[in-house]
mmCIF file of C-alpha atoms in Angstrom:
data_model
loop_
_atom_site.group_PDB
_atom_site.id
_atom_site.type_symbol
_atom_site.label_atom_id
_atom_site.label_comp_id
_atom_site.label_asym_id
_atom_site.label_seq_id
_atom_site.Cartn_x
_atom_site.Cartn_y
_atom_site.Cartn_z
ATOM 1 C CA UNK A 1 0.000 0.000 0.000
ATOM 2 C CA UNK A 2 1.532 3.319 -1.087
ATOM 3 C CA UNK A 3 0.673 6.635 0.426
ATOM 4 C CA UNK A 4 0.734 9.685 -1.760
ATOM 5 C CA UNK A 5 1.153 12.962 0.036
ATOM 6 C CA UNK A 6 -0.279 16.152 -1.344
ATOM 7 C CA UNK A 7 2.466 18.594 -2.239
ATOM 8 C CA UNK A 8 2.117 21.835 -0.319
ATOM 9 C CA UNK A 9 1.813 25.100 -2.180
ATOM 10 C CA UNK A 10 4.019 28.066 -1.399
ATOM 11 C CA UNK A 11 1.274 29.738 0.606
ATOM 12 C CA UNK A 12 0.700 26.643 2.736
ATOM 13 C CA UNK A 13 4.380 26.336 3.595
ATOM 14 C CA UNK A 14 4.862 29.854 4.931
ATOM 15 C CA UNK A 15 2.781 33.019 4.959
ATOM 16 C CA UNK A 16 5.507 35.323 3.649
ATOM 17 C CA UNK A 17 6.203 33.379 0.457
ATOM 18 C CA UNK A 18 5.301 34.841 -2.922
ATOM 19 C CA UNK A 19 5.538 32.296 -5.712
ATOM 20 C CA UNK A 20 8.671 30.253 -5.196
ATOM 21 C CA UNK A 21 10.717 33.018 -3.582
ATOM 22 C CA UNK A 22 10.301 34.970 -0.405
ATOM 23 C CA UNK A 23 9.457 38.590 -0.795
ATOM 24 C CA UNK A 24 12.286 40.767 0.506
ATOM 25 C CA UNK A 25 9.757 43.081 2.116
ATOM 26 C CA UNK A 26 8.343 40.258 4.245
ATOM 27 C CA UNK A 27 11.712 38.813 5.121
ATOM 28 C CA UNK A 28 13.230 42.005 6.517
ATOM 29 C CA UNK A 29 10.318 43.382 8.516
ATOM 30 C CA UNK A 30 9.479 42.811 12.147
ATOM 31 C CA UNK A 31 5.981 42.920 13.527
ATOM 32 C CA UNK A 32 5.775 45.260 16.512
ATOM 33 C CA UNK A 33 2.360 45.746 18.219
ATOM 34 C CA UNK A 34 0.405 45.287 15.007
ATOM 35 C CA UNK A 35 2.527 47.686 12.935
ATOM 36 C CA UNK A 36 5.311 46.698 10.563
ATOM 37 C CA UNK A 37 8.692 48.158 11.276
ATOM 38 C CA UNK A 38 11.492 47.711 8.752
ATOM 39 C CA UNK A 39 14.595 46.043 10.165
ATOM 40 C CA UNK A 40 17.438 48.327 9.075
ATOM 41 C CA UNK A 41 20.116 46.168 10.701
ATOM 42 C CA UNK A 42 21.124 44.243 7.599
ATOM 43 C CA UNK A 43 20.959 44.466 3.842
ATOM 44 C CA UNK A 44 19.831 41.535 1.689
ATOM 45 C CA UNK A 45 22.838 39.702 0.212
ATOM 46 C CA UNK A 46 21.572 39.817 -3.359
ATOM 47 C CA UNK A 47 21.110 43.595 -3.275
ATOM 48 C CA UNK A 48 24.537 44.101 -1.674
ATOM 49 C CA UNK A 49 26.188 41.920 -4.335
ATOM 50 C CA UNK A 50 24.461 43.765 -7.188
ATOM 51 C CA UNK A 51 25.546 47.059 -5.639
ATOM 52 C CA UNK A 52 29.198 46.021 -5.389
ATOM 53 C CA UNK A 53 29.106 44.572 -8.932
ATOM 54 C CA UNK A 54 27.917 47.904 -10.336
ATOM 55 C CA UNK A 55 30.562 49.845 -8.433
ATOM 56 C CA UNK A 56 33.260 47.387 -9.493
ATOM 57 C CA UNK A 57 32.244 47.815 -13.129
ATOM 58 C CA UNK A 58 32.673 51.588 -12.801
ATOM 59 C CA UNK A 59 36.123 51.077 -11.247
ATOM 60 C CA UNK A 60 37.186 48.847 -14.139
ATOM 61 C CA UNK A 61 36.051 51.463 -16.696
ATOM 62 C CA UNK A 62 37.226 54.691 -15.058
ATOM 63 C CA UNK A 63 39.795 53.751 -12.397
ATOM 64 C CA UNK A 64 42.851 51.541 -12.078
ATOM 65 C CA UNK A 65 42.696 47.984 -10.795
ATOM 66 C CA UNK A 66 44.918 44.912 -10.849
ATOM 67 C CA UNK A 67 43.526 41.417 -11.263
ATOM 68 C CA UNK A 68 45.127 38.416 -9.629
ATOM 69 C CA UNK A 69 46.933 37.384 -6.493
ATOM 70 C CA UNK A 70 50.561 37.922 -7.479
ATOM 71 C CA UNK A 71 50.075 41.392 -8.969
ATOM 72 C CA UNK A 72 48.014 42.357 -5.927
ATOM 73 C CA UNK A 73 50.759 41.267 -3.526
ATOM 74 C CA UNK A 74 53.395 43.222 -5.438
ATOM 75 C CA UNK A 75 51.278 46.375 -5.326
ATOM 76 C CA UNK A 76 50.483 45.824 -1.632
ATOM 77 C CA UNK A 77 54.189 45.600 -0.817
ATOM 78 C CA UNK A 78 54.743 48.911 -2.615
ATOM 79 C CA UNK A 79 51.806 50.508 -0.765
ATOM 80 C CA UNK A 80 49.884 51.447 -3.920
ATOM 81 C CA UNK A 81 46.634 49.590 -3.185
ATOM 82 C CA UNK A 82 43.632 51.347 -1.598
ATOM 83 C CA UNK A 83 41.365 48.290 -1.383
ATOM 84 C CA UNK A 84 41.470 44.534 -2.027
ATOM 85 C CA UNK A 85 38.440 42.425 -2.999
ATOM 86 C CA UNK A 86 38.826 38.659 -2.421
ATOM 87 C CA UNK A 87 36.441 36.008 -3.792
ATOM 88 C CA UNK A 88 34.757 33.527 -1.469
ATOM 89 C CA UNK A 89 36.484 30.452 -2.913
ATOM 90 C CA UNK A 90 40.001 31.895 -2.893
ATOM 91 C CA UNK A 91 42.343 29.366 -1.237
ATOM 92 C CA UNK A 92 42.763 29.953 2.496
ATOM 93 C CA UNK A 93 46.541 30.329 2.293
ATOM 94 C CA UNK A 94 46.294 33.063 -0.335
ATOM 95 C CA UNK A 95 43.431 34.738 1.521
ATOM 96 C CA UNK A 96 45.364 34.826 4.798
ATOM 97 C CA UNK A 97 48.462 36.140 2.996
ATOM 98 C CA UNK A 98 46.407 38.968 1.465
ATOM 99 C CA UNK A 99 44.802 39.739 4.831
ATOM 100 C CA UNK A 100 48.236 39.892 6.469
ATOM 101 C CA UNK A 101 49.626 42.326 3.890
ATOM 102 C CA UNK A 102 46.436 44.420 4.092
ATOM 103 C CA UNK A 103 46.834 44.619 7.849
ATOM 104 C CA UNK A 104 50.449 45.746 7.523
ATOM 105 C CA UNK A 105 49.686 48.388 4.900
ATOM 106 C CA UNK A 106 46.383 49.456 6.579
ATOM 107 C CA UNK A 107 44.411 48.684 3.409
ATOM 108 C CA UNK A 108 40.699 47.851 3.271
ATOM 109 C CA UNK A 109 39.828 44.251 2.425
ATOM 110 C CA UNK A 110 36.393 43.142 1.229
ATOM 111 C CA UNK A 111 35.321 39.495 1.165
ATOM 112 C CA UNK A 112 33.208 39.161 -1.978
ATOM 113 C CA UNK A 113 30.145 36.933 -1.508
ATOM 114 C CA UNK A 114 30.435 35.279 -4.927
ATOM 115 C CA UNK A 115 32.922 32.847 -6.402
ATOM 116 C CA UNK A 116 35.972 33.734 -8.487
ATOM 117 C CA UNK A 117 33.898 33.213 -11.653
ATOM 118 C CA UNK A 118 31.333 35.748 -10.390
ATOM 119 C CA UNK A 119 34.097 38.203 -9.495
ATOM 120 C CA UNK A 120 35.600 37.871 -12.967
ATOM 121 C CA UNK A 121 32.198 38.529 -14.539
ATOM 122 C CA UNK A 122 31.709 41.582 -12.307
ATOM 123 C CA UNK A 123 35.045 42.901 -13.592
ATOM 124 C CA UNK A 124 33.903 42.395 -17.180
ATOM 125 C CA UNK A 125 36.266 39.489 -17.853
ATOM 126 C CA UNK A 126 35.531 36.016 -19.131
ATOM 127 C CA UNK A 127 37.983 34.265 -16.813
ATOM 128 C CA UNK A 128 38.197 33.576 -13.086
ATOM 129 C CA UNK A 129 39.597 36.266 -10.796
ATOM 130 C CA UNK A 130 40.469 35.399 -7.204
ATOM 131 C CA UNK A 131 41.419 38.905 -6.116
ATOM 132 C CA UNK A 132 41.040 42.474 -7.357
ATOM 133 C CA UNK A 133 43.357 45.207 -6.075
ATOM 134 C CA UNK A 134 42.018 48.719 -6.558
ATOM 135 C CA UNK A 135 44.687 51.369 -7.087
ATOM 136 C CA UNK A 136 42.387 54.272 -8.051
ATOM 137 C CA UNK A 137 38.608 54.237 -7.668
ATOM 138 C CA UNK A 138 37.958 56.614 -10.569
ATOM 139 C CA UNK A 139 34.318 57.793 -10.721
ATOM 140 C CA UNK A 140 33.142 55.064 -8.329
ATOM 141 C CA UNK A 141 32.511 55.531 -4.604
ATOM 142 C CA UNK A 142 33.387 51.921 -3.835
ATOM 143 C CA UNK A 143 35.874 52.769 -1.078
ATOM 144 C CA UNK A 144 33.309 54.571 1.084
ATOM 145 C CA UNK A 145 30.376 52.322 0.236
ATOM 146 C CA UNK A 146 32.113 49.050 1.054
ATOM 147 C CA UNK A 147 33.638 50.232 4.331
ATOM 148 C CA UNK A 148 30.201 51.309 5.578
ATOM 149 C CA UNK A 149 28.350 48.124 4.606
ATOM 150 C CA UNK A 150 30.749 45.453 5.876
ATOM 151 C CA UNK A 151 31.515 45.058 9.562
ATOM 152 C CA UNK A 152 34.321 42.510 10.069
#
């Protein structure tokens, strides 16, 4: 004897679901005494990633940036780098080496939420990029925007 269970719809699973995805509005609001109050404590990851991708594209067009681990280390040793962006799947040894040199040179480091393929695409390249070293921001305000949004 086989039992067939009825598959639940999105609305039966959770009240805040819209279609197959959760609505960002419902996810980041708290209910306080019958009124909705927006939780300003955090920013959705997808929006933050799209924001940094747009700013990184502006840096690649109008500023100066170096792609790759070895070029980034050379520029960090010379003290030319203003900010380093490291992908999430960068090897731990390379990541810790970059963090160490950033600490010594008092340079901002940003841990990118996507993989090295995503970081390469955000830079407008068709290859993988484990690390981006920004020498000049150009028309972008990436240096101020990233330091305010990430708290590590």
